[in-house]
Short mmCIF file of N, CA and C in Angstrom, two decimals:
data_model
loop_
_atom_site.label_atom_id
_atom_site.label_comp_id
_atom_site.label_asym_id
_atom_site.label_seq_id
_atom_site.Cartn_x
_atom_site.Cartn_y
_atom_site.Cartn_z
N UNK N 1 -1.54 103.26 52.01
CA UNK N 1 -1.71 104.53 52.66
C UNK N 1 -0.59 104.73 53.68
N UNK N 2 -0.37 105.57 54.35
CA UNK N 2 0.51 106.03 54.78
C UNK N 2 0.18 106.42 56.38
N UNK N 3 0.89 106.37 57.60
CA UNK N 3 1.10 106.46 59.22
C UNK N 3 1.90 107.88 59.28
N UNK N 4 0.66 109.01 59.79
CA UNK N 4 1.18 110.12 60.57
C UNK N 4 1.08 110.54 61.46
N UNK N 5 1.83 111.59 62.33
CA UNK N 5 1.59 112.24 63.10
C UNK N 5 1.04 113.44 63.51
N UNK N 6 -0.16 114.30 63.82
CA UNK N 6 -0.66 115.47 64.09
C UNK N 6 -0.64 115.81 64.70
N UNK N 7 -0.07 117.11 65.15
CA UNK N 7 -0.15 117.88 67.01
C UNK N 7 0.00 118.92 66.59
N UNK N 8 -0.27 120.02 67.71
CA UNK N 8 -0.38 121.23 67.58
C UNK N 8 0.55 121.61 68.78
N UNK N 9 1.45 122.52 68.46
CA UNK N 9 2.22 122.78 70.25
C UNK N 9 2.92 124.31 70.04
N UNK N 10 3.04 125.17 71.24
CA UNK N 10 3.62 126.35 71.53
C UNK N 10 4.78 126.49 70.76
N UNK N 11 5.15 127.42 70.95
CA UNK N 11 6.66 128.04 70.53
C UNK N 11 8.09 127.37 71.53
N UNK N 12 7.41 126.68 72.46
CA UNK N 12 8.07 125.74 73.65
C UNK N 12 7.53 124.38 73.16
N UNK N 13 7.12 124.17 72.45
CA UNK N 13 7.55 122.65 71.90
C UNK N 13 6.36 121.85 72.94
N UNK N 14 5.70 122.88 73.93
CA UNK N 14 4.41 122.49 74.72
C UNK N 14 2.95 121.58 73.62
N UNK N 15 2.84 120.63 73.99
CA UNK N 15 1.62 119.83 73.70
C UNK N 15 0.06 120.27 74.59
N UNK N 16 0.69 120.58 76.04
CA UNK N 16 -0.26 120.48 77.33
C UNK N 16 0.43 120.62 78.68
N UNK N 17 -0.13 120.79 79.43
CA UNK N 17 -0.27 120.80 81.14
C UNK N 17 -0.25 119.26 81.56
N UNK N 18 0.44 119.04 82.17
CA UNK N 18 0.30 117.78 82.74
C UNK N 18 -1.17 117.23 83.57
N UNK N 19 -1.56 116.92 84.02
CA UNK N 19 -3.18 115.76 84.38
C UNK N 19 -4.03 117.06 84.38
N UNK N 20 -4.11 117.33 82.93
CA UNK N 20 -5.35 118.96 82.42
C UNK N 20 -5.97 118.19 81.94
N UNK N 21 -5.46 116.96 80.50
CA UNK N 21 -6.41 116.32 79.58
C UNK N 21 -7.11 117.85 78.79
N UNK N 22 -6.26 119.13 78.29
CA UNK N 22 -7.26 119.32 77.84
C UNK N 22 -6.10 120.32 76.74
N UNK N 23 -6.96 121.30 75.83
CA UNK N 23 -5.36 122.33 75.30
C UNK N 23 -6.04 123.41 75.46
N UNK N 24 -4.60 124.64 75.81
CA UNK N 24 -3.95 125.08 76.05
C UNK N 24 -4.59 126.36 75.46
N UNK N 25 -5.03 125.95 74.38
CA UNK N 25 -5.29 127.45 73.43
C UNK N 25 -6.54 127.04 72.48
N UNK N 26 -7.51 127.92 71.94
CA UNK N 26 -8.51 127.70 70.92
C UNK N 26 -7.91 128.41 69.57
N UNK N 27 -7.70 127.29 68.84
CA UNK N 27 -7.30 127.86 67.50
C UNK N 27 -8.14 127.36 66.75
N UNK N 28 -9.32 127.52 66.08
CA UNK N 28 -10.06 127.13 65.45
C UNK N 28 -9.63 126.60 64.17
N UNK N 29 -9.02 127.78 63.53
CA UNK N 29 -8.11 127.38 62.21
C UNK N 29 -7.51 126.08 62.26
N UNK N 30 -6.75 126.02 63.12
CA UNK N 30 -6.01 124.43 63.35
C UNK N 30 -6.65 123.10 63.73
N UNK N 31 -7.65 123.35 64.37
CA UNK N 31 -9.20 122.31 64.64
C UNK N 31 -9.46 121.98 63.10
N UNK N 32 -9.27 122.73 62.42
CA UNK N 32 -10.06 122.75 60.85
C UNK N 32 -9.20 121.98 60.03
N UNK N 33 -7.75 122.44 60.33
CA UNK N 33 -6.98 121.89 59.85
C UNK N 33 -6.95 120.28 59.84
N UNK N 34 -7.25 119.92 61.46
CA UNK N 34 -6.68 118.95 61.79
C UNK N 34 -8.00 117.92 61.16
N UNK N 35 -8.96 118.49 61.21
CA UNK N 35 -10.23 117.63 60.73
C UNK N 35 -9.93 117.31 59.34
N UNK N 36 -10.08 118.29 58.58
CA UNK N 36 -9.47 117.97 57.28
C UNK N 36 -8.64 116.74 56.93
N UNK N 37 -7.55 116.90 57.73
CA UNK N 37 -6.73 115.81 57.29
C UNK N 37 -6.91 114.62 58.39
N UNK N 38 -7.74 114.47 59.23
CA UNK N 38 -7.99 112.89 59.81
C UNK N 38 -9.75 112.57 59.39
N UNK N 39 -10.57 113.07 58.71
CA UNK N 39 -11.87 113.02 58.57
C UNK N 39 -11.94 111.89 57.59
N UNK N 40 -12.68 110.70 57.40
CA UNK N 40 -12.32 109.52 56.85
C UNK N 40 -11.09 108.82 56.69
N UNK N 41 -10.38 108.98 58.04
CA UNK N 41 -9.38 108.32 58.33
C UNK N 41 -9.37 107.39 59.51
N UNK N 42 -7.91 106.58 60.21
CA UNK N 42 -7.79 106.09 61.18
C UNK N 42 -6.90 106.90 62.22
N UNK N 43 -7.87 107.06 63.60
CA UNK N 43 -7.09 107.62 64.30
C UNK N 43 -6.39 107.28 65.33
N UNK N 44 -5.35 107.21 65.91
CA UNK N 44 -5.37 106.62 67.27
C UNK N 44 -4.92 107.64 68.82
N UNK N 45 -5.01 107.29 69.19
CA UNK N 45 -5.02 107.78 70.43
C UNK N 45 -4.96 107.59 72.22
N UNK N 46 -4.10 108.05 72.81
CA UNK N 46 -4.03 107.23 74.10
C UNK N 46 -5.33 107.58 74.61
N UNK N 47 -5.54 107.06 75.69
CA UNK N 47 -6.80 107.18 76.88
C UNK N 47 -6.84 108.59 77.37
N UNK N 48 -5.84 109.08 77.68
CA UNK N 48 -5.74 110.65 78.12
C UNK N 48 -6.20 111.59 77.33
N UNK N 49 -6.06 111.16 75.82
CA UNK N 49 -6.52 112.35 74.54
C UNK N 49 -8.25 111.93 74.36
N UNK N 50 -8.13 110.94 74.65
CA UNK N 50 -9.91 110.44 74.78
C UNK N 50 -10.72 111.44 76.00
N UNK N 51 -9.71 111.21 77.07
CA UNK N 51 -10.41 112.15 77.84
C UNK N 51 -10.41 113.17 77.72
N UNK N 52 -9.74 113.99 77.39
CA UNK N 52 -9.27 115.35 76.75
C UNK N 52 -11.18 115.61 75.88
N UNK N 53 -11.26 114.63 74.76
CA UNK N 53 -12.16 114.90 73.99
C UNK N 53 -14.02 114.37 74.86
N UNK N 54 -14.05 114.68 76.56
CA UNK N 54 -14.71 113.96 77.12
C UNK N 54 -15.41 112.74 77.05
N UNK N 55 -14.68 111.98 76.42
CA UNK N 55 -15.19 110.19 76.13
C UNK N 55 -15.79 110.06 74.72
N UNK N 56 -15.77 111.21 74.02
CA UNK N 56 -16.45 111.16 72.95
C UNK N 56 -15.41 110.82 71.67
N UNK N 57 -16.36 110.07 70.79
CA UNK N 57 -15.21 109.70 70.10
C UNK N 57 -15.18 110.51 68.39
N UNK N 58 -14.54 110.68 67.99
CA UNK N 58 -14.53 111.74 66.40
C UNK N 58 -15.07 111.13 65.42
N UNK N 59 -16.27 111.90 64.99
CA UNK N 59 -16.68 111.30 64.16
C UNK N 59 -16.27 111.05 62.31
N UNK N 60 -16.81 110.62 62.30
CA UNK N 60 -16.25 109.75 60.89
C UNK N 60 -15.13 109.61 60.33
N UNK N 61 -14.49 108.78 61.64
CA UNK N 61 -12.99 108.60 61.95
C UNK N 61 -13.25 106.93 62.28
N UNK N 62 -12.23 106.45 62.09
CA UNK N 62 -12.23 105.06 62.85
C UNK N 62 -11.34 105.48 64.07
N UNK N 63 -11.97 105.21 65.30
CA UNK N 63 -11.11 105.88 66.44
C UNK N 63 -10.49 104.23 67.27
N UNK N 64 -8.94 104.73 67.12
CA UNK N 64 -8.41 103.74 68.00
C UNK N 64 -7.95 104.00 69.21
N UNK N 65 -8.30 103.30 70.50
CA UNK N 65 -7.59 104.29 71.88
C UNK N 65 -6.81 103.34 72.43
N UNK N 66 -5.33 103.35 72.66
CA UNK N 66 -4.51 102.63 73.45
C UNK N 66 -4.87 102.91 74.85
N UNK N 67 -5.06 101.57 75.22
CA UNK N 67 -4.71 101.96 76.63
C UNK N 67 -3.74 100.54 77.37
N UNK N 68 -4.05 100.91 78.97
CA UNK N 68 -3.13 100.04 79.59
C UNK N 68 -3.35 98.94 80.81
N UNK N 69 -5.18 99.51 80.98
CA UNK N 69 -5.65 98.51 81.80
C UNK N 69 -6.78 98.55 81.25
N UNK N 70 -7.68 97.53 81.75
CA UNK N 70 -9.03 97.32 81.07
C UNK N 70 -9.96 98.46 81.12
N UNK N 71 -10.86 98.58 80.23
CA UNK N 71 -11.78 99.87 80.17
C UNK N 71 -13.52 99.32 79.92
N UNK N 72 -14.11 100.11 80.53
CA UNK N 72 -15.57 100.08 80.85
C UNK N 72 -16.29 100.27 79.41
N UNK N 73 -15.81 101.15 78.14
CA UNK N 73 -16.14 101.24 77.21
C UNK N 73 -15.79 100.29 76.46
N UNK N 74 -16.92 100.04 75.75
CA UNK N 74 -17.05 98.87 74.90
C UNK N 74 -16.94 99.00 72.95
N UNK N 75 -15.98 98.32 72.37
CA UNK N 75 -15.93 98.46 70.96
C UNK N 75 -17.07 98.64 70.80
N UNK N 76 -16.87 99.10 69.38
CA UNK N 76 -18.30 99.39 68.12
C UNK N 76 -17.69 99.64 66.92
N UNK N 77 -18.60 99.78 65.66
CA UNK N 77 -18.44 99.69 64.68
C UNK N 77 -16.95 100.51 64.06
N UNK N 78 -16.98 101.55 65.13
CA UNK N 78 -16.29 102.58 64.79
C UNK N 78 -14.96 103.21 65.43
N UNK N 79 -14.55 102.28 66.17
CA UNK N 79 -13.93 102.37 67.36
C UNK N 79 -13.43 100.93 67.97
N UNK N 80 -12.32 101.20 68.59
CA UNK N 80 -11.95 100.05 69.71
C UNK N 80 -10.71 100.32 70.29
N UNK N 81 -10.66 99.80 71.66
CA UNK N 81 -9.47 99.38 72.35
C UNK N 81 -8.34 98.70 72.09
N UNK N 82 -7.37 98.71 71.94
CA UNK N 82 -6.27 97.82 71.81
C UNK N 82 -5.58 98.03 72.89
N UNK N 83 -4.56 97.18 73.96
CA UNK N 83 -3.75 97.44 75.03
C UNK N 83 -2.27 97.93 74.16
N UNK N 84 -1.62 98.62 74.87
CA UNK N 84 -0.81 99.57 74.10
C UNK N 84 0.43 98.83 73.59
N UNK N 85 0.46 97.44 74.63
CA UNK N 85 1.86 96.90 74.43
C UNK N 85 1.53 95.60 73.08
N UNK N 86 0.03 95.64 72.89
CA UNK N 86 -0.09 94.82 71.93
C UNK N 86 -0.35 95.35 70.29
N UNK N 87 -0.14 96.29 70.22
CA UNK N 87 -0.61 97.65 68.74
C UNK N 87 0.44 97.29 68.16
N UNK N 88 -0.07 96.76 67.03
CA UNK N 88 0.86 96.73 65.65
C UNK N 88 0.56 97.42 64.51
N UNK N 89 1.30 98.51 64.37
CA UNK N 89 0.64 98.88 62.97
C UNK N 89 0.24 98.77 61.78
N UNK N 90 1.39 97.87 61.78
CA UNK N 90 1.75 96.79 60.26
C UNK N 90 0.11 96.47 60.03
N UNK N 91 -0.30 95.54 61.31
CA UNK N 91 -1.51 94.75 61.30
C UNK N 91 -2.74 96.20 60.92
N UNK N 92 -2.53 97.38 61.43
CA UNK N 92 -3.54 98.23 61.51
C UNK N 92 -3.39 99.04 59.73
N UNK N 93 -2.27 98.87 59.20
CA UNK N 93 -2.59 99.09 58.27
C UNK N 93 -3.00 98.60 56.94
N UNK N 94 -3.06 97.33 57.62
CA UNK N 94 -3.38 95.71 56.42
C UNK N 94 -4.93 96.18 57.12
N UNK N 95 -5.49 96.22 57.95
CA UNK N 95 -6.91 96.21 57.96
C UNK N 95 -7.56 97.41 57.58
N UNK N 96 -6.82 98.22 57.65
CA UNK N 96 -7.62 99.96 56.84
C UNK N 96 -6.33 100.41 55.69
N UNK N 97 -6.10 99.61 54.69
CA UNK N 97 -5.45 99.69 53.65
C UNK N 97 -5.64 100.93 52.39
N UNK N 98 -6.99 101.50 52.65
CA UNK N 98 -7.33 102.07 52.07
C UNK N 98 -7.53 103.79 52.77
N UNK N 99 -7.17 103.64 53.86
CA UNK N 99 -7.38 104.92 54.75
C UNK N 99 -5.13 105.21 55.34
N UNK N 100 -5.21 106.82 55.17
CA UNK N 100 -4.18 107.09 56.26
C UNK N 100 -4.46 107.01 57.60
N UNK N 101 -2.74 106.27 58.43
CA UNK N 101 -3.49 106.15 59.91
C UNK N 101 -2.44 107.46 60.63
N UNK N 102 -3.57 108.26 61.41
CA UNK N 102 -3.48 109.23 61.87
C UNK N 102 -3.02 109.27 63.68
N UNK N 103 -1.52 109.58 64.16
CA UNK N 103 -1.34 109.33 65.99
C UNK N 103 -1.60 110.85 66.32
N UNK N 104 -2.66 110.73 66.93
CA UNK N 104 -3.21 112.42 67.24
C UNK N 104 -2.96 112.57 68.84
N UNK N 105 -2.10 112.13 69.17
CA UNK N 105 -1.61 111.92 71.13
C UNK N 105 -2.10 111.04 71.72
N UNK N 106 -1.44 111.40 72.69
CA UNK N 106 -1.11 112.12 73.63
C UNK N 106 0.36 112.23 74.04
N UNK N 107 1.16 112.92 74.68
CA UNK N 107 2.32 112.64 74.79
C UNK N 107 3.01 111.08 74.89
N UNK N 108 2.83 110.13 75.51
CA UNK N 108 3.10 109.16 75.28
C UNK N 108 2.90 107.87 73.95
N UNK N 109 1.73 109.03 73.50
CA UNK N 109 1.71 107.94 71.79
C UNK N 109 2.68 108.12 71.12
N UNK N 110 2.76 109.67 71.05
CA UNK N 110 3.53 110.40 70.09
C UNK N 110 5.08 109.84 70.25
N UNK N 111 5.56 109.76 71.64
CA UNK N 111 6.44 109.27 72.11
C UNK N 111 7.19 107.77 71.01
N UNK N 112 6.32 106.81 71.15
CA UNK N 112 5.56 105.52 70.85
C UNK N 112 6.07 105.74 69.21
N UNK N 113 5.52 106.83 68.46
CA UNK N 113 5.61 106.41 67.11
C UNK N 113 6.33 107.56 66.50
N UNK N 114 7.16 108.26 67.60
CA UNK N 114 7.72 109.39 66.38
C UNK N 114 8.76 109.22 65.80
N UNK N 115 9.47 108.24 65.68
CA UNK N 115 10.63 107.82 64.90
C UNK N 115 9.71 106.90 63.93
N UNK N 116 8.62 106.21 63.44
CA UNK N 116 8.25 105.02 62.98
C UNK N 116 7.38 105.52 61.56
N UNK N 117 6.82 106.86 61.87
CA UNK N 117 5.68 107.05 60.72
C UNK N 117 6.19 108.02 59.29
N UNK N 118 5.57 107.74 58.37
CA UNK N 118 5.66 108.30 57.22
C UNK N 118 6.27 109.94 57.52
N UNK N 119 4.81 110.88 57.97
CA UNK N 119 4.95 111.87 57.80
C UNK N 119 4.89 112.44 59.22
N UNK N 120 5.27 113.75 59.29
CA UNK N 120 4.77 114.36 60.64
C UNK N 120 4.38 115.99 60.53
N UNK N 121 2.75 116.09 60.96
CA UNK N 121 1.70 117.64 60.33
C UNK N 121 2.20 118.12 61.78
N UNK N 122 3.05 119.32 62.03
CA UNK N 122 2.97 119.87 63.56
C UNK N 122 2.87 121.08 63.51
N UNK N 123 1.69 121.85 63.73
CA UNK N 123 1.24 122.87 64.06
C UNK N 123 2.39 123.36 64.91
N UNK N 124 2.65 124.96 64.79
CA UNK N 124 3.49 125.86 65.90
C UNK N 124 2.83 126.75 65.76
N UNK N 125 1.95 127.10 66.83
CA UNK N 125 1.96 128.23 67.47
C UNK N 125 2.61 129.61 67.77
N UNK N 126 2.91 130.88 67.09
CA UNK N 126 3.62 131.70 67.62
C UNK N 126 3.37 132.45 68.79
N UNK N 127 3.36 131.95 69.87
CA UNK N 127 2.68 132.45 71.47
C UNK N 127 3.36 131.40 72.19
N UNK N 128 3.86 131.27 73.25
CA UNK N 128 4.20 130.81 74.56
C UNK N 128 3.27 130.38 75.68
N UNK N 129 2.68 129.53 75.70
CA UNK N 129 1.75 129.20 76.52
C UNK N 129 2.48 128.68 78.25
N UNK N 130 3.27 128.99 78.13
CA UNK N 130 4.32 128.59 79.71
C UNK N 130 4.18 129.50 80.47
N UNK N 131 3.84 129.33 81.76
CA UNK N 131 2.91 129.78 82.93
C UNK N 131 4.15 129.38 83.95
N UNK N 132 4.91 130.34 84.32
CA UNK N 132 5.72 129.64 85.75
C UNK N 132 5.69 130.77 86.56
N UNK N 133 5.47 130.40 87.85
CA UNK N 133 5.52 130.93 89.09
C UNK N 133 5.63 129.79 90.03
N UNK N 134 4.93 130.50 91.10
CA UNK N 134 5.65 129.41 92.46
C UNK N 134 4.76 127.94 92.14
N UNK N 135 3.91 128.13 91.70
CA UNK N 135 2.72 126.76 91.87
C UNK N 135 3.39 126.08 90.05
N UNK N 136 3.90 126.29 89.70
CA UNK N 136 3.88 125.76 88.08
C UNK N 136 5.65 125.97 87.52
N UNK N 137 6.36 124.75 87.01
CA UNK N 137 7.47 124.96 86.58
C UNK N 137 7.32 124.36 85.25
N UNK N 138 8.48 124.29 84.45
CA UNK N 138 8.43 123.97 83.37
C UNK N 138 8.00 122.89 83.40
N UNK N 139 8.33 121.90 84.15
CA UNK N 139 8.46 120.36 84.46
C UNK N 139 6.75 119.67 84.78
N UNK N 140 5.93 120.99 84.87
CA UNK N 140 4.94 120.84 84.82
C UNK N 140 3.67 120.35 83.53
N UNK N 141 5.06 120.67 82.25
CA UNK N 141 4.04 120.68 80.99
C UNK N 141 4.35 119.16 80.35
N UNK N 142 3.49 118.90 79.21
CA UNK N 142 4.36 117.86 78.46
C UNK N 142 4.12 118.64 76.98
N UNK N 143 5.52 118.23 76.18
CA UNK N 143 6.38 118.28 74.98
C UNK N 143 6.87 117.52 74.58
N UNK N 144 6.19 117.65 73.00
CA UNK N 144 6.29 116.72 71.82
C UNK N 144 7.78 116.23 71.94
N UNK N 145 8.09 115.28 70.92
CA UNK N 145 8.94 114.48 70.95
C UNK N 145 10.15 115.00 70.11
N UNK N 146 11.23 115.07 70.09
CA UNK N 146 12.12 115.58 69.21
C UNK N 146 12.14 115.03 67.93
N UNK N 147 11.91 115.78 66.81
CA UNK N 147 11.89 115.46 65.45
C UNK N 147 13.25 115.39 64.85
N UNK N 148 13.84 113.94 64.69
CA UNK N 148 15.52 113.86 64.23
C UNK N 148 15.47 114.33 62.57
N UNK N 149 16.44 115.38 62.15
CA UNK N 149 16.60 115.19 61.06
C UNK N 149 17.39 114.18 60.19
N UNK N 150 17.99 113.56 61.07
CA UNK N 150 18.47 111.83 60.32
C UNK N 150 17.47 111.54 59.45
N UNK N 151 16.13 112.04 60.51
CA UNK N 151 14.97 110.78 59.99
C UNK N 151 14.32 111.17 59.14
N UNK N 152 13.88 112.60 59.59
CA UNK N 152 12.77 113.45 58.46
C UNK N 152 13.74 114.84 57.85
N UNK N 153 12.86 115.03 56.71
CA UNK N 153 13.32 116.06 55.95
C UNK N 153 12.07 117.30 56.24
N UNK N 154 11.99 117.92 56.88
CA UNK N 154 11.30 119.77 56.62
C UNK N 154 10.75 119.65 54.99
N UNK N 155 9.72 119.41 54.68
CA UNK N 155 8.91 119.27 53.64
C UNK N 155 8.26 120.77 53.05
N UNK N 156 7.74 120.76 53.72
CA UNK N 156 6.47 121.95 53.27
C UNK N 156 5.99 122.60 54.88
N UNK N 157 6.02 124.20 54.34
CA UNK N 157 5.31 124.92 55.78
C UNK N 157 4.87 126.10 55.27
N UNK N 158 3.41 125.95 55.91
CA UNK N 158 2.40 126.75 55.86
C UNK N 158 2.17 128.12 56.64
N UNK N 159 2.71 128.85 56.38
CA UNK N 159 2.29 130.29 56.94
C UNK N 159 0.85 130.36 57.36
N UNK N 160 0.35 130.46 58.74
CA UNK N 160 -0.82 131.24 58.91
C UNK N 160 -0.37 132.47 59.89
N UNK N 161 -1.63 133.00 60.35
CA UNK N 161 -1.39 134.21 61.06
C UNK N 161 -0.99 134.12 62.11
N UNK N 162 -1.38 133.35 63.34
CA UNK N 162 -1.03 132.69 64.40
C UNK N 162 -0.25 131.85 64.49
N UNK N 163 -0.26 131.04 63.25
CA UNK N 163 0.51 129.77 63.77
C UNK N 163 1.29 128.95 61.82
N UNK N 164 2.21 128.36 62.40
CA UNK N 164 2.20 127.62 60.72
C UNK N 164 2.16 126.23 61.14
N UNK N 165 1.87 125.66 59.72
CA UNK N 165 1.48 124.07 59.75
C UNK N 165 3.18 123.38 59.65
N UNK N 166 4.03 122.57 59.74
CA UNK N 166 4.84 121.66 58.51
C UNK N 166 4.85 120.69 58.90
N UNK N 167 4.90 120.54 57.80
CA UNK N 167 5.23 118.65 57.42
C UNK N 167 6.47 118.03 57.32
N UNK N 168 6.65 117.24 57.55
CA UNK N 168 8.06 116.46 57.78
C UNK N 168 7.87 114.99 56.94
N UNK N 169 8.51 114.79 55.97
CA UNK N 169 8.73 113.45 55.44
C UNK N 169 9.94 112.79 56.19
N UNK N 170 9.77 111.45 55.88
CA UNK N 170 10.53 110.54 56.46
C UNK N 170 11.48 109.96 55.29
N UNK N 171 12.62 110.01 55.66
CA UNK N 171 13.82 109.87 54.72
C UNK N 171 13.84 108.86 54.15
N UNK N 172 13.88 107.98 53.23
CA UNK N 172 13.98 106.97 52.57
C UNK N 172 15.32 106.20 52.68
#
């Protein structure tokens, strides 16, 4: 199976607001989307996108959450912690061999694996979600990671009304 990336971000390449933990916009369509393609899958995710989703974890997902200091929540069947500097994927994909593994954020995951994975699903938004005045500058948001075309090839893109989907393969 195959290691991707999913995000959804503005026409500014915006992911989020910096210490919001939360997004930006309700696109339902793209919620749908995104379920679709991580729903009996592996997901991972930093601690910040956990909170984002208020501690709750997605169901019928295997949810993985990096983090960086110890945490009060405890594994289960369906779920677990790994510390961020110890995540191997290699290893994560010898143990769910049979599932795609899915990096659904946070800015610093994405960071983490966007040169490394198969594919990359990135929602764009046609709207501007950037808010500046005196209390808010650009420097205020965080944005996805630059997608090299060295690496990936522009695959397939989905027209919707609001927003399109594409996919990015990774060059061989």
């Amino acid at each position: 199976m195959k290691t991707k990336i999913i995000a959804c971000v503005d026409e500014n390449g915006i992911l989020g607001k910096k210490y919001e933990h939360k997004l930006l916009w309700n696109l339902p369509e793209d919620l749908k989307h995104f379920k679709e393609k991580t729903v009996n899958n592996v997901v991972i995710m930093g601690y910040n996108t956990l909170a984002s989703l208020n501690f709750k974890f997605l169901p019928n997902r295997y949810n993985i959450v990096l983090i960086n200091r110890p945490s009060k929540i405890s594994n289960s069947s369906n779920m677990e912690f790994i510390y961020e500097y110890d995540v191997n994927i290699n290893d994560i994909k010898q143990k769910f061999s049979d599932k795609d593994i899915w990096i659904i954020g946070g800015k610093l995951v994405y960071d983490k694996f966007i040169n490394d994975v198969d594919e990359i699903w990135l929602s764009k938004i046609h709207k501007s979600y950037m808010v500046t005045d005196n209390n808010t500058t650009k420097d205020d948001y965080l944005y996805f990671p630059k997608i090299y075309n060295k690496i990936y090839d522009l695959f397939y893109v989905d027209y919707r009304k609001d927003f399109e989907i594409r996919q990015y393969i990774k060059k061989c």
